[in-house]
Coordinates of N, CA, C and O in Angstrom, one line a residue:
M1060 N 9.4 -37.4 -33.9 CA 9.8 -36.9 -32.6 C 10.4 -35.7 -31.8 O 10.0 -35.2 -30.8
L1061 N 10.8 -35.6 -33.2 CA 11.5 -34.2 -33.2 C 10.7 -33.1 -33.4 O 10.9 -32.3 -32.4
Q1062 N 9.5 -33.2 -34.1 CA 8.7 -32.4 -34.7 C 8.3 -32.1 -33.0 O 7.1 -30.9 -32.6
H1063 N 7.6 -33.5 -33.2 CA 6.7 -33.2 -30.6 C 8.0 -31.6 -30.0 O 6.9 -31.3 -29.7
E1064 N 9.2 -32.8 -30.1 CA 9.8 -31.9 -28.9 C 10.5 -30.2 -29.3 O 10.1 -29.3 -28.2
L1065 N 9.7 -29.9 -30.3 CA 9.3 -28.8 -30.9 C 8.6 -28.5 -30.7 O 9.0 -27.1 -30.4
E1066 N 7.6 -28.8 -30.5 CA 6.1 -28.1 -30.3 C 6.0 -27.4 -29.3 O 5.8 -27.2 -28.1
I1067 N 6.9 -28.2 -27.9 CA 7.1 -28.2 -25.8 C 8.0 -27.0 -26.5 O 7.0 -26.3 -25.5
K1068 N 8.8 -27.5 -27.3 CA 9.8 -26.4 -26.8 C 9.2 -25.0 -27.1 O 9.4 -23.7 -26.8
N1069 N 8.5 -24.5 -27.9 CA 7.9 -23.9 -29.3 C 7.0 -23.2 -27.7 O 6.6 -22.4 -27.2
R1070 N 5.4 -24.2 -27.1 CA 4.9 -23.9 -25.8 C 6.0 -23.0 -24.0 O 5.1 -22.2 -24.5
E1071 N 7.0 -23.6 -24.9 CA 7.8 -23.9 -23.4 C 8.1 -22.2 -23.4 O 8.2 -21.1 -23.1
L1072 N 8.4 -21.3 -24.7 CA 9.0 -20.2 -25.0 C 7.8 -18.8 -25.1 O 7.6 -18.0 -24.4
E1073 N 6.6 -19.7 -25.7 CA 5.0 -19.4 -24.8 C 4.6 -18.3 -23.8 O 4.8 -17.2 -23.7
I1074 N 5.4 -18.9 -23.0 CA 4.6 -19.5 -22.0 C 6.1 -18.3 -21.0 O 5.2 -17.5 -20.9
K1075 N 6.9 -19.0 -21.9 CA 7.7 -17.4 -21.2 C 8.4 -16.2 -21.6 O 7.6 -15.2 -20.8
N1076 N 7.5 -16.1 -22.7 CA 7.7 -14.1 -23.4 C 6.1 -14.0 -22.7 O 6.4 -12.8 -22.5
K1077 N 5.1 -15.1 -22.5 CA 3.8 -14.2 -21.7 C 4.7 -13.2 -20.5 O 4.3 -12.7 -19.7
Q1078 N 5.5 -14.4 -19.5 CA 6.2 -13.8 -18.2 C 6.6 -12.9 -18.6 O 6.6 -12.1 -17.7
I1079 N 7.4 -13.2 -19.3 CA 8.0 -11.4 -19.5 C 7.6 -10.0 -19.5 O 7.7 -9.2 -18.8
E1080 N 6.1 -10.4 -20.0 CA 5.8 -9.6 -20.5 C 4.8 -8.5 -19.6 O 5.1 -7.4 -18.9
E1081 N 4.0 -9.9 -18.8 CA 3.5 -10.1 -17.3 C 5.0 -8.9 -16.0 O 4.1 -8.1 -15.5
L1082 N 5.8 -10.1 -16.3 CA 6.9 -8.6 -15.2 C 7.0 -7.1 -16.2 O 7.9 -6.2 -15.1
N1083 N 7.2 -7.3 -17.4 CA 7.6 -5.7 -17.9 C 6.2 -5.0 -17.5 O 7.1 -4.3 -17.1
A1084 N 5.6 -5.1 -17.4 CA 3.8 -4.4 -17.0 C 4.5 -4.1 -15.3 O 4.4 -2.9 -15.4
R1085 N 4.7 -5.1 -15.0 CA 4.4 -4.7 -13.3 C 6.1 -4.2 -12.7 O 5.6 -2.9 -12.5
L1086 N 7.4 -4.3 -13.4 CA 7.7 -3.0 -13.6 C 7.9 -1.8 -13.9 O 8.2 -0.9 -13.4
A1087 N 6.5 -1.5 -15.1 CA 6.2 -0.3 -15.1 C 5.1 0.1 -14.2 O 5.6 1.2 -13.9
E1088 N 4.9 0.2 -13.7 CA 3.7 0.3 -12.9 C 4.3 1.0 -11.0 O 4.7 0.9 -10.2
V1089 N 5.8 -0.6 -11.4 CA 6.6 0.6 -9.8 C 7.1 1.4 -10.6 O 7.3 1.8 -9.0
T1090 N 8.2 1.3 -11.2 CA 8.5 2.9 -12.3 C 7.8 4.2 -12.2 O 7.0 4.8 -11.3
S1091 N 6.2 3.7 -12.5 CA 5.2 5.0 -11.9 C 5.2 5.7 -10.2 O 5.0 6.3 -10.7
A1092 N 4.7 4.3 -9.9 CA 4.2 4.4 -8.5 C 6.0 5.0 -7.6 O 6.0 6.5 -6.7
L1093 N 7.4 4.5 -8.2 CA 8.6 5.2 -7.3 C 8.6 6.5 -7.8 O 9.1 7.7 -7.0
T1094 N 8.9 6.6 -9.4 CA 9.0 8.3 -9.6 C 7.0 9.5 -8.7 O 7.9 10.5 -8.5
A1095 N 6.4 8.4 -8.6 CA 5.3 9.3 -8.5 C 5.7 9.7 -6.4 O 5.0 10.9 -6.3
A1096 N 5.8 8.7 -5.6 CA 7.0 8.8 -4.4 C 8.0 10.4 -4.6 O 8.2 10.6 -3.0
Q1097 N 8.2 9.8 -5.3 CA 10.2 11.1 -5.6 C 9.8 11.9 -5.6 O 9.7 13.1 -4.6
Q1098 N 8.4 12.2 -6.5 CA 7.8 14.0 -6.6 C 6.4 14.1 -4.9 O 7.4 15.6 -4.7
T1099 N 6.6 13.6 -4.7 CA 5.9 13.6 -3.1 C 7.0 13.6 -2.5 O 6.4 14.7 -1.5
A1100 N 7.6 12.9 -2.5 CA 8.4 13.1 -0.9 C 9.1 15.1 -1.1 O 9.9 15.9 -0.6
Q1101 N 9.5 15.2 -3.3 CA 9.9 16.3 -3.4 C 9.9 17.7 -2.3 O 10.3 18.6 -2.8
A1102 N 7.8 17.7 -3.3 CA 7.3 18.1 -2.8 C 6.8 18.6 -1.3 O 7.4 20.0 -0.6
A1103 N 7.6 17.6 -0.5 CA 7.1 17.9 0.7 C 8.9 18.6 1.3 O 8.3 19.4 2.1
Q1104 N 9.3 18.6 0.8 CA 10.7 18.7 1.1 C 10.6 20.5 1.0 O 11.1 21.3 1.5
A1105 N 10.1 20.5 0.1 CA 10.3 22.3 -0.9 C 9.2 22.9 0.3 O 9.6 23.8 1.0
L1106 N 8.2 22.2 0.4 CA 7.2 22.6 1.6 C 7.2 22.7 2.9 O 7.9 24.1 3.6
H1107 N 9.0 22.1 3.1 CA 9.5 21.8 4.3 C 9.9 23.0 4.6 O 10.5 24.5 5.7
A1108 N 11.2 23.7 2.9 CA 12.4 24.7 3.2 C 11.6 25.7 2.9 O 11.6 27.0 3.5
G1109 N 10.5 25.7 2.8 CA 9.7 27.0 2.4 C 9.1 27.8 3.7 O 9.0 29.0 4.2
M1110 N 9.1 26.8 4.2 CA 7.9 27.0 5.6 C 9.7 27.6 6.1 O 9.6 27.8 7.4
I1111 N 10.4 26.9 6.9 CA 12.0 27.4 7.3 C 11.7 28.9 7.0 O 12.7 29.7 8.5
Q1112 N 12.0 29.3 5.9 CA 12.6 30.4 4.9 C 11.6 31.6 5.9 O 11.7 32.5 6.3
Q1113 N 10.1 30.9 5.5 CA 9.0 31.8 6.8 C 9.4 31.8 7.2 O 9.4 33.8 7.8
Q1114 N 10.2 31.3 7.9 CA 10.3 31.2 9.5 C 10.9 32.4 9.8 O 11.3 33.2 10.8
L1115 N 11.8 31.8 9.4 CA 14.0 32.8 9.6 C 13.1 34.5 9.0 O 13.4 35.1 9.6
K1116 N 12.2 34.4 7.6 CA 11.9 35.7 7.5 C 11.2 37.0 8.9 O 11.6 38.0 8.9
S1117 N 10.9 35.4 9.2 CA 9.4 36.2 10.0 C 10.5 36.4 11.6 O 9.7 37.7 12.7
G1118 N 11.1 36.6 11.7 CA 12.3 36.2 12.8 C 11.5 34.8 14.1 O 12.2 35.0 14.9
E1119 N 10.9 34.5 13.7 CA 10.5 32.4 14.3 C 11.7 31.9 14.8 O 12.2 31.6 14.0
A1120 N 12.2 31.7 15.7 CA 13.1 31.2 16.3 C 12.8 29.5 15.9 O 11.9 29.2 16.3
A1121 N 14.0 29.5 15.4 CA 13.8 27.0 15.5 C 13.3 26.9 17.4 O 14.3 26.9 17.8
P1122 N 12.4 26.1 17.2 CA 12.7 25.7 18.8 C 13.8 25.0 19.0 O 14.7 24.6 18.6
A1123 N 13.9 25.0 20.2 CA 15.0 24.9 21.0 C 15.3 23.6 21.7 O 13.9 23.9 21.9
E1124 N 16.5 23.0 21.8 CA 16.1 21.7 22.2 C 16.6 21.7 24.0 O 17.4 22.8 24.3
P1125 N 15.5 20.9 24.6 CA 15.7 21.7 26.3 C 17.0 21.6 27.1 O 17.4 20.0 26.2
E1126 N 17.2 22.1 27.8 CA 18.5 21.3 28.9 C 17.9 20.8 29.8 O 16.6 21.0 30.2
T1127 N 19.0 20.4 30.3 CA 19.0 19.4 30.6 C 19.5 20.2 32.5 O 21.4 20.3 32.0
P1128 N 19.2 19.6 34.0 CA 19.7 20.5 35.3 C 21.4 20.2 35.1 O 21.9 20.0 35.6
D1129 N 21.5 18.5 34.5 CA 23.1 18.1 35.4 C 23.6 18.0 33.9 O 24.9 17.4 33.3
K1130 N 23.2 19.4 32.9 CA 24.2 19.3 32.0 C 25.5 19.8 32.5 O 25.5 20.7 33.1
G1131 N 26.8 18.6 32.0 CA 28.2 19.3 32.0 C 28.1 19.0 33.7 O 29.5 19.1 33.4
K1132 N 27.9 17.9 34.4 CA 28.2 17.7 35.8 C 28.3 16.4 35.2 O 27.4 15.7 33.9
R1133 N 29.7 15.9 36.3 CA 29.5 14.5 35.5 C 28.3 13.2 36.7 O 29.3 13.7 37.6
K1134 N 28.3 12.4 35.5 CA 27.8 11.3 36.7 C 28.5 10.8 37.6 O 29.6 9.5 37.0
R1135 N 28.5 10.4 38.5 CA 28.9 9.0 39.4 C 28.2 7.8 39.8 O 27.0 7.9 40.1
W1136 N 28.9 6.7 40.1 CA 27.7 5.9 41.0 C 28.1 5.8 42.0 O 26.6 5.3 42.6
W1137 N 29.1 6.6 42.9 CA 28.1 7.0 44.6 C 28.2 7.7 45.0 O 28.0 9.5 43.9
K1138 N 27.1 8.0 45.2 CA 26.0 8.5 46.0 C 26.7 9.8 47.5 O 26.4 11.3 47.4
W1139 N 28.5 10.7 47.2 CA 28.4 11.3 48.1 C 29.6 12.4 47.6 O 29.9 12.7 46.8

């Protein structure tokens, strides 16, 4: 009886070990994808910074915010 229980436990442990190995493989894949995404984001930031720096050197102005005609006026609910 005890031997049978040990065999069952050993099979369960083997299954759990396999699950752990699969999860570790998935974790490695996700870590790799995250690293690639971070590198892409850093490259995009560097490119953007370089473009801004080039614009500043060439004297191009940054896009201005559009002015609204009511800027500075208080809005009221009555019309007179």
